[in-house]
Amino acid sequence: MQLAVSATQTSTGEAFQFWVLGTVAVIGALCTVLMKKAVHSALCLAGTMIILAVFYLANGAYFLGIVQVVVYTGAIMMLFLFVVMLVGVTAADSLKETIKGQRVWAAVCGIGFGVLLVAGIANANLKHFDGLKQANAGGNVEGLAALIFTKYVFAFEITGALLITSAIGAMVLTHRERTERAKTQRELSEQRVSDGKHLPPLPAPGVYARHNAVDIAGLLPDGTPSELTVNQTLRGRGQIRDVSSEALSDLKALEQRSTERLGREEEAAK
Amino acid sequence: MENLIALLIAAPLLGAAVLLCGGRRLDAVGHWLGTLLAAVSFGLGVALFADMLGRSADNRAVHKHLFSWVPVEGFQADVGFQLDQLSMTFVLLITGVGTLIHIYSIGYMEHDENRRRFFGYLNLFLAAMLLLVLADNYLLLYVGWEGVGLASYLLIGFWQHKPSAATAAKKAFLVNRVGDMGLSIAIMVMFTTWGSFAFSTVFNQVGETGWGRNTTVGLMLLLAACGKSAQVPLQSWLGDAMEGPTPVSALIHAATMVTAGVYLITRSGAIFNQVQDVQTVVVIVGAVTLLFGAIVGCAKDDIKKALAGSTMSQIGYMILATGLGPIGYAFAIMHLVTHGFFKAGLFLGAGSVMHGMNDEVDMRKYGGLRKYMPVTFVTFGLGYLAIIGFPGLSGFWSKDKIIEAAFAKGGTEGWILGAVTLLGAAITAYYMTRVMLMTFFGEKRWNEEETHPHESPGTMTIPMIVLAFGSVLAGGLFSINESFVKWLEPVTSFSHGDSPVSAGVVTASTIVVLLIGVGLAWAQYGRKPVPVVAPRGSLLTRAARRDLLQDDFNHVVLVRGGEHLTRSLVYVDHTLVDGVVNGTAAGFGGLSGRLRKLQNGFARSYAVSMFGGAAVLIAATLLMRAV
Amino acid sequence: MNPVNYLYLSALLFTIGAAGVLIRRNAIVVFMCVELMLNACNLAFVVFSRMHGNLDGQIIAFFTMVVAAAEVVVGLAIIVSLFRSRHSASVDDASLMKL
């Protein structure tokens, strides 16, 4: 880690690190926004955050850098992944815009905002950097601790209250009180009959020995694939492999090969 | 003695209350009760009259304060009565003639199943009229005034199952309302000007008030009088009012209702004397109505409508006389009283004829009835002689005096008015002779198989006989030693005008025009048989049959005009007012419709707005720094 | 290199995150974009801390992290319960409060 945090001009190493990792961070951010699947977005975001952690370290915020990795990329992003798993794949993943004019206005506002922000920063007189040499003299963690437990002690306490509140809030939000008696198996089966649902166990996926896989729909007697045989999640993601055409083309190739061979054998027999 | 004044009104009022609230169980005795209470009122009137005669001329007026009606600071309305010579005259006329008409109605309405209700209304009519003439302030007078209007409405529309009767009642009520508006405005102006409604206060202060206020009050009172007394331009209801039962016509035309206007002007003489211009208007109204009614009377074949025209004309005489000021008031009232006798007699006679002729009213289907109805013929004939002013009979004395007073007005006006009244007298003679000849003389023009003319029962003839006596004698009695004029003088004051023509000449010319009128009528209806179907007649005749186009005038000018005004106002309302209102609303509605689209419910849209707002804020901050 | 470049990076990341919030419909991805914006802010704080030579900026960044953690917990709980009742994680589906 470079420790040159006091200079107005950074060291070349830090500059090099900034340009390389900064580019990656921007790409990661863009990917977060543009990736179709939420999991990919989450992974890209995690990458960006790790890069930011590096930048924190580079800027003398050692404690924050570590916390960023542990809390953000470690805890929060895991939480995201859990929820992505819970929610599964939905139509909301589509990048197709449904609100008229939304993209245009978002672009206008975004570019305008960014330009203004950059202009503001450029306009501000930010030539002089004091650096953290003095502040971090007694150690970064100790310095932070001194501030937190003296100057910011009330804010710190209130943050504790906030965390507890949010934890309880999350529990309340996700908790579902059972307001009616749980249905017995008999009632469930009767309801299934009365609702006209599929009664026997769903058919198993996979046909033939060649394709004994969960993402391949079983074939009905007339040769068409039945989506019922495939797992609901795979169906939602559209990850069903259609095996029938493949199988048919395979069969055709097999037949051709056999006729060729048989023909040859016939010729040889003559 | 003055405590009896309230009883005078209370008796018929009680009768009305009992008869109208009593219900069917009073059907058997209702008419007797009503008549009895009217007679009680008459008896009280006579007693009060005797009492009044016992005092000297200056002490005859009696005041009785009954109670405070609206005792509010700055607005004192009292129920108080004033019985002076003028009121006394009216009380006797109203209760006397009224009682006779009650008696007559017993026979006339015998077969009507609502006779009890009818008598209730009659009593109400008497009570309201008595209240009107006895009140000692304008506000209480107004109560009686409206009561008369209500009672006339109820009585004219008594046979409300006939659409024509219902319409006629409505018409009378509506036209009267125009006059009532005049009276209420007059009372309001009085209150703002003099701070009181009492006759005494008002008349004492009227001399010190400016021309404008007095003129306003005078004109408004005249409007009121025109409404009640059926004077031009508010005369149109009187002819249609004949839809009511005949006793009602007699009551309205002789004793109550139409006399109210004359009473009002005479009572308010102190105000009218102050403003010459208004008096001129009064005279013009009277003169016009006099001729108007007479001409209408000439053309009508309906016996009651002919008599109605006659009433209008005679009331015109009275109004004209009141417009002459102190020289005319007494004669107006005198003519009113004599007219009360003979016109009541004539109407009761007409009712008697109708009674015997199956309710036929067309005189062209009468003829030669004198043999079948001798009593009716004689009483009607005496009334006829009285109204045309046959020398010695009532009408002669009173009408002659009015003609003299008209000449006495002086100057060109005097000559014009004299000529008009003389002309009126001639026409009166003409149309009354016409009625007389068509009804009682000549050939029978009715179907003998269906109609059996017969004399009416005693309850009907006796009142007619009594009234006939009045028609013959009243005028003469009043004129002996100018007793009537002297009797009224303390109230109305009196002055002999300066007549350019001597009394003898006037009397002589009256008799001459009378003879001319009678002669013309005889030439037209006596010498030749009367056609059963009315000839087409001249333009004037046809106009007169349509009441000189009064209804057409009202329709074209007032109804159509009102409709056009309303329509144009509605148009303005719909296009301009509604246009502005709806336009504003539509503008905001359209704007809201556009703005509403911003609220599409998508959180991301709102986020864009927020984000844009944040960008704008940054821009503003930078700008501020730059500046 | 001037450390100001860190600030430009921070602004860029923030803008990208904001645009993501506006563009994406999946509530989870929207949340990730919010996190990205918070991180961009944190970077700015850390750089400010270096610029001023004291640790207050880092403290603020530290608090931001705590608040972000709390926010993620609650937000993800909301998403889960929303998904349970509506079987969708689309932010556009929760648009019933319109005319």
mmCIF file of N, CA and C in Angstrom, chain A residues 4-5 8-10 14 18-19 26 29 33 35-36 38 42 45 49 52 55-56 59-61 64 67-68 72 80 87 93-96 98 102 110 113 122 126 129-132 135 140 144 148 151-152 159 163 166 170 173-174 176, chain C residues 1-9 11 13-16 20 22-26 31-32 35-36 39 42-43 46 49-56 58-59 61-63 65-66 68 70 73-74 76-78 81 83-84 90 92:
data_model
loop_
_atom_site.group_PDB
_atom_site.id
_atom_site.type_symbol
_atom_site.label_atom_id
_atom_site.label_comp_id
_atom_site.label_asym_id
_atom_site.label_seq_id
_atom_site.Cartn_x
_atom_site.Cartn_y
_atom_site.Cartn_z
ATOM 1 N N ALA A 4 1.702 7.465 0.632
ATOM 2 C CA ALA A 4 1.875 8.882 0.292
ATOM 3 C C ALA A 4 0.521 9.571 0.211
ATOM 4 N N VAL A 5 0.034 9.910 1.389
ATOM 5 C CA VAL A 5 -1.311 10.487 1.420
ATOM 6 C C VAL A 5 -1.305 11.957 1.760
ATOM 7 N N THR A 8 0.123 17.027 -2.249
ATOM 8 C CA THR A 8 -0.857 17.577 -3.172
ATOM 9 C C THR A 8 -0.799 16.813 -4.471
ATOM 10 N N GLN A 9 0.365 16.428 -4.796
ATOM 11 C CA GLN A 9 0.529 15.577 -5.968
ATOM 12 C C GLN A 9 0.757 14.158 -5.494
ATOM 13 N N THR A 10 0.001 13.242 -6.051
ATOM 14 C CA THR A 10 0.178 11.862 -5.630
ATOM 15 C C THR A 10 1.406 11.285 -6.287
ATOM 16 N N GLU A 14 0.495 5.725 -7.223
ATOM 17 C CA GLU A 14 -0.927 5.899 -6.935
ATOM 18 C C GLU A 14 -1.675 6.342 -8.181
ATOM 19 N N PHE A 18 -4.722 4.528 -9.777
ATOM 20 C CA PHE A 18 -6.011 5.220 -9.983
ATOM 21 C C PHE A 18 -6.538 5.011 -11.386
ATOM 22 N N TRP A 19 -5.683 5.221 -12.350
ATOM 23 C CA TRP A 19 -6.163 5.157 -13.731
ATOM 24 C C TRP A 19 -6.597 3.748 -14.084
ATOM 25 N N VAL A 26 -15.340 2.114 -13.103
ATOM 26 C CA VAL A 26 -16.403 2.682 -13.947
ATOM 27 C C VAL A 26 -17.048 1.581 -14.782
ATOM 28 N N ALA A 29 -19.327 -0.293 -12.592
ATOM 29 C CA ALA A 29 -20.564 0.434 -12.329
ATOM 30 C C ALA A 29 -21.495 0.345 -13.524
ATOM 31 N N VAL A 33 -25.316 -1.460 -13.901
ATOM 32 C CA VAL A 33 -26.557 -0.876 -14.432
ATOM 33 C C VAL A 33 -27.058 -1.677 -15.621
ATOM 34 N N MET A 35 -26.191 -4.876 -16.841
ATOM 35 C CA MET A 35 -26.323 -6.329 -16.884
ATOM 36 C C MET A 35 -27.789 -6.720 -16.752
ATOM 37 N N LYS A 36 -28.165 -7.746 -17.563
ATOM 38 C CA LYS A 36 -29.568 -8.117 -17.580
ATOM 39 C C LYS A 36 -29.941 -8.853 -16.304
ATOM 40 N N ALA A 38 -29.782 -9.992 -12.390
ATOM 41 C CA ALA A 38 -29.469 -9.347 -11.124
ATOM 42 C C ALA A 38 -28.203 -9.901 -10.509
ATOM 43 N N ALA A 42 -24.998 -7.804 -9.307
ATOM 44 C CA ALA A 42 -24.469 -7.869 -7.951
ATOM 45 C C ALA A 42 -22.974 -8.136 -7.975
ATOM 46 N N LEU A 45 -21.108 -5.069 -9.046
ATOM 47 C CA LEU A 45 -21.103 -4.082 -7.980
ATOM 48 C C LEU A 45 -20.069 -4.439 -6.915
ATOM 49 N N MET A 49 -16.988 -2.206 -5.603
ATOM 50 C CA MET A 49 -16.816 -1.876 -4.190
ATOM 51 C C MET A 49 -15.423 -2.246 -3.697
ATOM 52 N N LEU A 52 -13.189 0.346 -4.766
ATOM 53 C CA LEU A 52 -13.354 1.521 -3.919
ATOM 54 C C LEU A 52 -12.619 1.327 -2.593
ATOM 55 N N PHE A 55 -9.219 2.196 -3.064
ATOM 56 C CA PHE A 55 -9.055 3.653 -3.115
ATOM 57 C C PHE A 55 -9.104 4.260 -1.721
ATOM 58 N N TYR A 56 -9.969 3.723 -0.852
ATOM 59 C CA TYR A 56 -10.011 4.220 0.520
ATOM 60 C C TYR A 56 -8.641 4.058 1.167
ATOM 61 N N ASN A 59 -6.285 6.519 0.079
ATOM 62 C CA ASN A 59 -6.514 7.854 0.602
ATOM 63 C C ASN A 59 -6.332 7.949 2.105
ATOM 64 N N GLY A 60 -5.756 6.933 2.681
ATOM 65 C CA GLY A 60 -5.424 7.009 4.100
ATOM 66 C C GLY A 60 -6.539 6.556 5.018
ATOM 67 N N ALA A 61 -7.647 6.065 4.445
ATOM 68 C CA ALA A 61 -8.738 5.610 5.292
ATOM 69 C C ALA A 61 -8.609 4.103 5.447
ATOM 70 N N LEU A 64 -11.703 2.296 7.087
ATOM 71 C CA LEU A 64 -12.848 2.246 6.168
ATOM 72 C C LEU A 64 -12.606 1.255 5.044
ATOM 73 N N VAL A 67 -13.331 -2.102 6.423
ATOM 74 C CA VAL A 67 -14.766 -2.221 6.692
ATOM 75 C C VAL A 67 -15.538 -2.353 5.385
ATOM 76 N N GLN A 68 -15.087 -1.597 4.387
ATOM 77 C CA GLN A 68 -15.758 -1.668 3.083
ATOM 78 C C GLN A 68 -15.751 -3.108 2.570
ATOM 79 N N TYR A 72 -19.413 -4.273 3.318
ATOM 80 C CA TYR A 72 -20.124 -4.123 2.047
ATOM 81 C C TYR A 72 -20.057 -5.376 1.207
ATOM 82 N N PHE A 80 -27.773 -9.200 -0.686
ATOM 83 C CA PHE A 80 -28.367 -8.996 -2.008
ATOM 84 C C PHE A 80 -28.511 -10.324 -2.731
ATOM 85 N N VAL A 87 -36.072 -14.112 -4.669
ATOM 86 C CA VAL A 87 -37.019 -13.524 -5.618
ATOM 87 C C VAL A 87 -37.012 -14.280 -6.931
ATOM 88 N N ASP A 93 -36.493 -8.157 -15.127
ATOM 89 C CA ASP A 93 -35.099 -8.179 -15.557
ATOM 90 C C ASP A 93 -34.923 -7.608 -16.961
ATOM 91 N N SER A 94 -36.055 -7.595 -17.694
ATOM 92 C CA SER A 94 -35.954 -7.115 -19.073
ATOM 93 C C SER A 94 -35.475 -5.676 -19.089
ATOM 94 N N LEU A 95 -34.616 -5.359 -20.068
ATOM 95 C CA LEU A 95 -34.105 -4.002 -20.157
ATOM 96 C C LEU A 95 -34.979 -3.131 -21.049
ATOM 97 N N LYS A 96 -36.077 -3.734 -21.520
ATOM 98 C CA LYS A 96 -36.952 -2.970 -22.420
ATOM 99 C C LYS A 96 -37.700 -1.911 -21.602
ATOM 100 N N THR A 98 -40.630 0.598 -20.603
ATOM 101 C CA THR A 98 -42.088 0.591 -20.778
ATOM 102 C C THR A 98 -42.702 1.970 -20.585
ATOM 103 N N GLN A 102 -39.066 7.831 -20.686
ATOM 104 C CA GLN A 102 -38.274 7.670 -19.471
ATOM 105 C C GLN A 102 -36.777 7.669 -19.774
ATOM 106 N N GLY A 110 -29.358 12.701 -16.426
ATOM 107 C CA GLY A 110 -28.092 12.109 -16.003
ATOM 108 C C GLY A 110 -26.915 12.880 -16.554
ATOM 109 N N PHE A 113 -26.765 16.300 -15.056
ATOM 110 C CA PHE A 113 -26.321 16.256 -13.667
ATOM 111 C C PHE A 113 -24.816 16.023 -13.591
ATOM 112 N N ALA A 122 -14.687 21.181 -10.878
ATOM 113 C CA ALA A 122 -13.616 21.887 -11.582
ATOM 114 C C ALA A 122 -13.575 23.353 -11.178
ATOM 115 N N LEU A 126 -9.661 23.532 -5.553
ATOM 116 C CA LEU A 126 -9.270 22.351 -4.778
ATOM 117 C C LEU A 126 -7.802 22.006 -5.041
ATOM 118 N N PHE A 129 -4.064 20.099 -0.939
ATOM 119 C CA PHE A 129 -4.438 18.965 -0.111
ATOM 120 C C PHE A 129 -3.547 18.908 1.114
ATOM 121 N N ASP A 130 -4.125 18.870 2.286
ATOM 122 C CA ASP A 130 -3.329 18.836 3.508
ATOM 123 C C ASP A 130 -2.682 17.479 3.745
ATOM 124 N N GLY A 131 -3.397 16.433 3.340
ATOM 125 C CA GLY A 131 -2.891 15.082 3.607
ATOM 126 C C GLY A 131 -3.205 14.660 5.025
ATOM 127 N N LEU A 132 -3.119 13.359 5.255
ATOM 128 C CA LEU A 132 -3.549 12.826 6.537
ATOM 129 C C LEU A 132 -2.387 12.415 7.429
ATOM 130 N N ALA A 135 -3.055 13.615 10.962
ATOM 131 C CA ALA A 135 -4.242 13.021 11.563
ATOM 132 C C ALA A 135 -4.046 11.545 11.860
ATOM 133 N N ASN A 140 -4.702 5.312 12.335
ATOM 134 C CA ASN A 140 -5.995 5.705 11.761
ATOM 135 C C ASN A 140 -7.143 5.220 12.616
ATOM 136 N N LEU A 144 -9.905 7.586 14.545
ATOM 137 C CA LEU A 144 -11.339 7.471 14.318
ATOM 138 C C LEU A 144 -12.078 7.197 15.620
ATOM 139 N N ILE A 148 -15.087 9.189 17.262
ATOM 140 C CA ILE A 148 -16.416 8.552 17.404
ATOM 141 C C ILE A 148 -16.875 8.612 18.853
ATOM 142 N N LYS A 151 -16.395 13.282 19.955
ATOM 143 C CA LYS A 151 -17.146 14.298 19.215
ATOM 144 C C LYS A 151 -18.462 13.735 18.681
ATOM 145 N N TYR A 152 -18.409 12.515 18.178
ATOM 146 C CA TYR A 152 -19.585 11.969 17.493
ATOM 147 C C TYR A 152 -20.297 10.912 18.312
ATOM 148 N N THR A 159 -26.979 5.937 15.883
ATOM 149 C CA THR A 159 -26.827 4.953 14.818
ATOM 150 C C THR A 159 -27.137 3.554 15.328
ATOM 151 N N LEU A 163 -29.880 1.009 13.861
ATOM 152 C CA LEU A 163 -29.633 -0.369 13.424
ATOM 153 C C LEU A 163 -30.640 -1.319 14.053
ATOM 154 N N SER A 166 -33.975 -0.861 12.449
ATOM 155 C CA SER A 166 -34.082 -1.441 11.112
ATOM 156 C C SER A 166 -34.130 -2.956 11.187
ATOM 157 N N ALA A 170 -37.186 -4.978 9.682
ATOM 158 C CA ALA A 170 -37.061 -6.032 8.680
ATOM 159 C C ALA A 170 -37.806 -7.276 9.127
ATOM 160 N N LEU A 173 -41.505 -6.672 8.782
ATOM 161 C CA LEU A 173 -41.950 -6.635 7.380
ATOM 162 C C LEU A 173 -42.036 -8.029 6.784
ATOM 163 N N THR A 174 -41.085 -8.888 7.127
ATOM 164 C CA THR A 174 -41.056 -10.190 6.481
ATOM 165 C C THR A 174 -41.843 -11.233 7.253
ATOM 166 N N ARG A 176 -44.859 -13.200 8.679
ATOM 167 C CA ARG A 176 -46.265 -13.362 8.328
ATOM 168 C C ARG A 176 -46.990 -14.111 9.425
ATOM 169 N N MET C 1 -0.375 13.242 -10.367
ATOM 170 C CA MET C 1 -1.832 13.326 -10.475
ATOM 171 C C MET C 1 -2.404 14.060 -9.274
ATOM 172 N N ASN C 2 -3.338 14.875 -9.526
ATOM 173 C CA ASN C 2 -4.009 15.588 -8.444
ATOM 174 C C ASN C 2 -5.104 14.690 -7.860
ATOM 175 N N PRO C 3 -5.221 14.612 -6.543
ATOM 176 C CA PRO C 3 -6.275 13.782 -5.937
ATOM 177 C C PRO C 3 -7.690 14.206 -6.311
ATOM 178 N N VAL C 4 -7.804 15.401 -6.900
ATOM 179 C CA VAL C 4 -9.140 15.841 -7.334
ATOM 180 C C VAL C 4 -9.761 14.817 -8.280
ATOM 181 N N ASN C 5 -8.892 14.095 -8.984
ATOM 182 C CA ASN C 5 -9.431 13.094 -9.911
ATOM 183 C C ASN C 5 -10.333 12.085 -9.210
ATOM 184 N N TYR C 6 -10.025 11.809 -7.929
ATOM 185 C CA TYR C 6 -10.914 10.919 -7.175
ATOM 186 C C TYR C 6 -12.346 11.484 -7.136
ATOM 187 N N LEU C 7 -12.398 12.803 -6.992
ATOM 188 C CA LEU C 7 -13.726 13.426 -6.937
ATOM 189 C C LEU C 7 -14.457 13.263 -8.266
ATOM 190 N N TYR C 8 -13.684 13.427 -9.370
ATOM 191 C CA TYR C 8 -14.342 13.224 -10.671
ATOM 192 C C TYR C 8 -14.858 11.807 -10.779
ATOM 193 N N LEU C 9 -14.060 10.872 -10.317
ATOM 194 C CA LEU C 9 -14.505 9.476 -10.355
ATOM 195 C C LEU C 9 -15.770 9.300 -9.537
ATOM 196 N N ALA C 11 -18.016 11.565 -8.820
ATOM 197 C CA ALA C 11 -19.152 12.159 -9.518
ATOM 198 C C ALA C 11 -19.639 11.231 -10.621
ATOM 199 N N LEU C 13 -19.311 7.931 -10.832
ATOM 200 C CA LEU C 13 -19.987 6.761 -10.284
ATOM 201 C C LEU C 13 -21.395 7.136 -9.781
ATOM 202 N N PHE C 14 -21.440 8.281 -9.144
ATOM 203 C CA PHE C 14 -22.739 8.718 -8.630
ATOM 204 C C PHE C 14 -23.753 8.875 -9.772
ATOM 205 N N THR C 15 -23.323 9.505 -10.838
ATOM 206 C CA THR C 15 -24.230 9.730 -11.962
ATOM 207 C C THR C 15 -24.661 8.409 -12.579
ATOM 208 N N ILE C 16 -23.676 7.480 -12.707
ATOM 209 C CA ILE C 16 -24.025 6.172 -13.277
ATOM 210 C C ILE C 16 -25.071 5.492 -12.400
ATOM 211 N N GLY C 20 -28.876 4.466 -13.306
ATOM 212 C CA GLY C 20 -29.360 3.091 -13.102
ATOM 213 C C GLY C 20 -30.691 3.083 -12.375
ATOM 214 N N LEU C 22 -32.889 5.239 -12.475
ATOM 215 C CA LEU C 22 -33.948 5.693 -13.375
ATOM 216 C C LEU C 22 -34.277 4.655 -14.429
ATOM 217 N N ILE C 23 -33.285 3.880 -14.817
ATOM 218 C CA ILE C 23 -33.488 3.017 -15.984
ATOM 219 C C ILE C 23 -34.001 1.634 -15.586
ATOM 220 N N ARG C 24 -33.488 1.085 -14.500
ATOM 221 C CA ARG C 24 -33.803 -0.316 -14.209
ATOM 222 C C ARG C 24 -35.163 -0.451 -13.540
ATOM 223 N N ARG C 25 -35.786 -1.602 -13.853
ATOM 224 C CA ARG C 25 -37.093 -1.854 -13.265
ATOM 225 C C ARG C 25 -37.035 -2.839 -12.118
ATOM 226 N N ASN C 26 -36.030 -3.690 -12.136
ATOM 227 C CA ASN C 26 -35.902 -4.667 -11.059
ATOM 228 C C ASN C 26 -35.527 -3.956 -9.767
ATOM 229 N N PHE C 31 -31.850 -1.103 -6.100
ATOM 230 C CA PHE C 31 -31.193 -0.980 -4.800
ATOM 231 C C PHE C 31 -29.684 -0.987 -4.925
ATOM 232 N N MET C 32 -29.177 -1.867 -5.782
ATOM 233 C CA MET C 32 -27.726 -1.900 -5.979
ATOM 234 C C MET C 32 -27.234 -0.563 -6.481
ATOM 235 N N GLU C 35 -26.902 1.744 -3.728
ATOM 236 C CA GLU C 35 -25.669 1.462 -2.990
ATOM 237 C C GLU C 35 -24.460 2.048 -3.710
ATOM 238 N N LEU C 36 -24.483 1.957 -5.008
ATOM 239 C CA LEU C 36 -23.383 2.515 -5.788
ATOM 240 C C LEU C 36 -23.266 4.019 -5.550
ATOM 241 N N ASN C 39 -21.745 4.659 -2.187
ATOM 242 C CA ASN C 39 -20.315 4.406 -2.211
ATOM 243 C C ASN C 39 -19.561 5.526 -2.873
ATOM 244 N N ASN C 42 -19.229 8.112 -0.411
ATOM 245 C CA ASN C 42 -18.211 7.756 0.577
ATOM 246 C C ASN C 42 -16.812 8.065 0.060
ATOM 247 N N LEU C 43 -16.593 7.744 -1.198
ATOM 248 C CA LEU C 43 -15.287 8.031 -1.788
ATOM 249 C C LEU C 43 -14.984 9.518 -1.708
ATOM 250 N N VAL C 46 -14.081 10.482 1.795
ATOM 251 C CA VAL C 46 -12.717 10.071 2.148
ATOM 252 C C VAL C 46 -11.702 11.022 1.520
ATOM 253 N N SER C 49 -11.627 14.160 3.375
ATOM 254 C CA SER C 49 -10.883 13.975 4.621
ATOM 255 C C SER C 49 -9.386 14.198 4.376
ATOM 256 N N ARG C 50 -8.909 13.619 3.289
ATOM 257 C CA ARG C 50 -7.503 13.778 2.937
ATOM 258 C C ARG C 50 -7.194 15.236 2.605
ATOM 259 N N MET C 51 -8.151 15.875 1.977
ATOM 260 C CA MET C 51 -7.937 17.250 1.547
ATOM 261 C C MET C 51 -7.814 18.186 2.757
ATOM 262 N N HIS C 52 -8.656 17.966 3.766
ATOM 263 C CA HIS C 52 -8.664 18.866 4.913
ATOM 264 C C HIS C 52 -7.707 18.432 6.014
ATOM 265 N N GLY C 53 -7.192 17.240 5.882
ATOM 266 C CA GLY C 53 -6.219 16.803 6.861
ATOM 267 C C GLY C 53 -6.817 16.405 8.187
ATOM 268 N N ASN C 54 -8.076 16.111 8.277
ATOM 269 C CA ASN C 54 -8.625 15.561 9.512
ATOM 270 C C ASN C 54 -9.530 14.381 9.196
ATOM 271 N N LEU C 55 -10.023 13.701 10.246
ATOM 272 C CA LEU C 55 -10.704 12.428 10.042
ATOM 273 C C LEU C 55 -12.233 12.551 10.007
ATOM 274 N N ASP C 56 -12.726 13.769 10.093
ATOM 275 C CA ASP C 56 -14.186 13.925 10.140
ATOM 276 C C ASP C 56 -14.866 13.322 8.908
ATOM 277 N N GLN C 58 -13.935 10.851 7.193
ATOM 278 C CA GLN C 58 -13.989 9.396 7.305
ATOM 279 C C GLN C 58 -15.085 8.963 8.266
ATOM 280 N N ILE C 59 -15.260 9.780 9.300
ATOM 281 C CA ILE C 59 -16.342 9.461 10.247
ATOM 282 C C ILE C 59 -17.686 9.497 9.528
ATOM 283 N N ALA C 61 -18.248 9.060 6.394
ATOM 284 C CA ALA C 61 -18.330 7.893 5.524
ATOM 285 C C ALA C 61 -18.698 6.649 6.325
ATOM 286 N N PHE C 62 -18.123 6.561 7.519
ATOM 287 C CA PHE C 62 -18.405 5.427 8.397
ATOM 288 C C PHE C 62 -19.901 5.394 8.738
ATOM 289 N N PHE C 63 -20.427 6.540 9.126
ATOM 290 C CA PHE C 63 -21.863 6.597 9.446
ATOM 291 C C PHE C 63 -22.706 6.256 8.216
ATOM 292 N N MET C 65 -21.998 4.266 5.925
ATOM 293 C CA MET C 65 -22.014 2.813 5.776
ATOM 294 C C MET C 65 -23.051 2.198 6.696
ATOM 295 N N VAL C 66 -23.060 2.657 7.937
ATOM 296 C CA VAL C 66 -24.005 2.088 8.905
ATOM 297 C C VAL C 66 -25.439 2.317 8.417
ATOM 298 N N ALA C 68 -26.394 2.882 5.410
ATOM 299 C CA ALA C 68 -26.629 2.090 4.219
ATOM 300 C C ALA C 68 -26.987 0.658 4.595
ATOM 301 N N ALA C 70 -28.395 -0.361 7.383
ATOM 302 C CA ALA C 70 -29.766 -0.365 7.892
ATOM 303 C C ALA C 70 -30.758 -0.254 6.747
ATOM 304 N N VAL C 73 -31.149 -3.487 4.831
ATOM 305 C CA VAL C 73 -31.937 -4.481 5.564
ATOM 306 C C VAL C 73 -33.429 -4.214 5.372
ATOM 307 N N VAL C 74 -33.820 -2.975 5.638
ATOM 308 C CA VAL C 74 -35.246 -2.644 5.531
ATOM 309 C C VAL C 74 -35.719 -2.745 4.088
ATOM 310 N N LEU C 76 -34.535 -4.452 1.534
ATOM 311 C CA LEU C 76 -34.658 -5.809 1.031
ATOM 312 C C LEU C 76 -35.857 -6.513 1.658
ATOM 313 N N ALA C 77 -36.142 -6.213 2.932
ATOM 314 C CA ALA C 77 -37.327 -6.791 3.561
ATOM 315 C C ALA C 77 -38.585 -6.340 2.814
ATOM 316 N N ILE C 78 -38.608 -5.081 2.449
ATOM 317 C CA ILE C 78 -39.765 -4.573 1.693
ATOM 318 C C ILE C 78 -39.884 -5.306 0.359
ATOM 319 N N SER C 81 -41.262 -8.799 0.923
ATOM 320 C CA SER C 81 -42.702 -8.868 1.209
ATOM 321 C C SER C 81 -43.511 -8.426 -0.011
ATOM 322 N N PHE C 83 -42.635 -8.901 -3.102
ATOM 323 C CA PHE C 83 -42.605 -10.029 -4.022
ATOM 324 C C PHE C 83 -43.575 -11.120 -3.582
ATOM 325 N N ARG C 84 -43.666 -11.296 -2.291
ATOM 326 C CA ARG C 84 -44.577 -12.307 -1.776
ATOM 327 C C ARG C 84 -46.014 -12.007 -2.161
ATOM 328 N N SER C 90 -40.855 -5.788 -9.759
ATOM 329 C CA SER C 90 -40.756 -4.627 -10.631
ATOM 330 C C SER C 90 -41.266 -3.394 -9.905
ATOM 331 N N ASP C 92 -42.295 -0.827 -11.344
ATOM 332 C CA ASP C 92 -43.412 -0.272 -12.107
ATOM 333 C C ASP C 92 -44.740 -0.919 -11.726
#
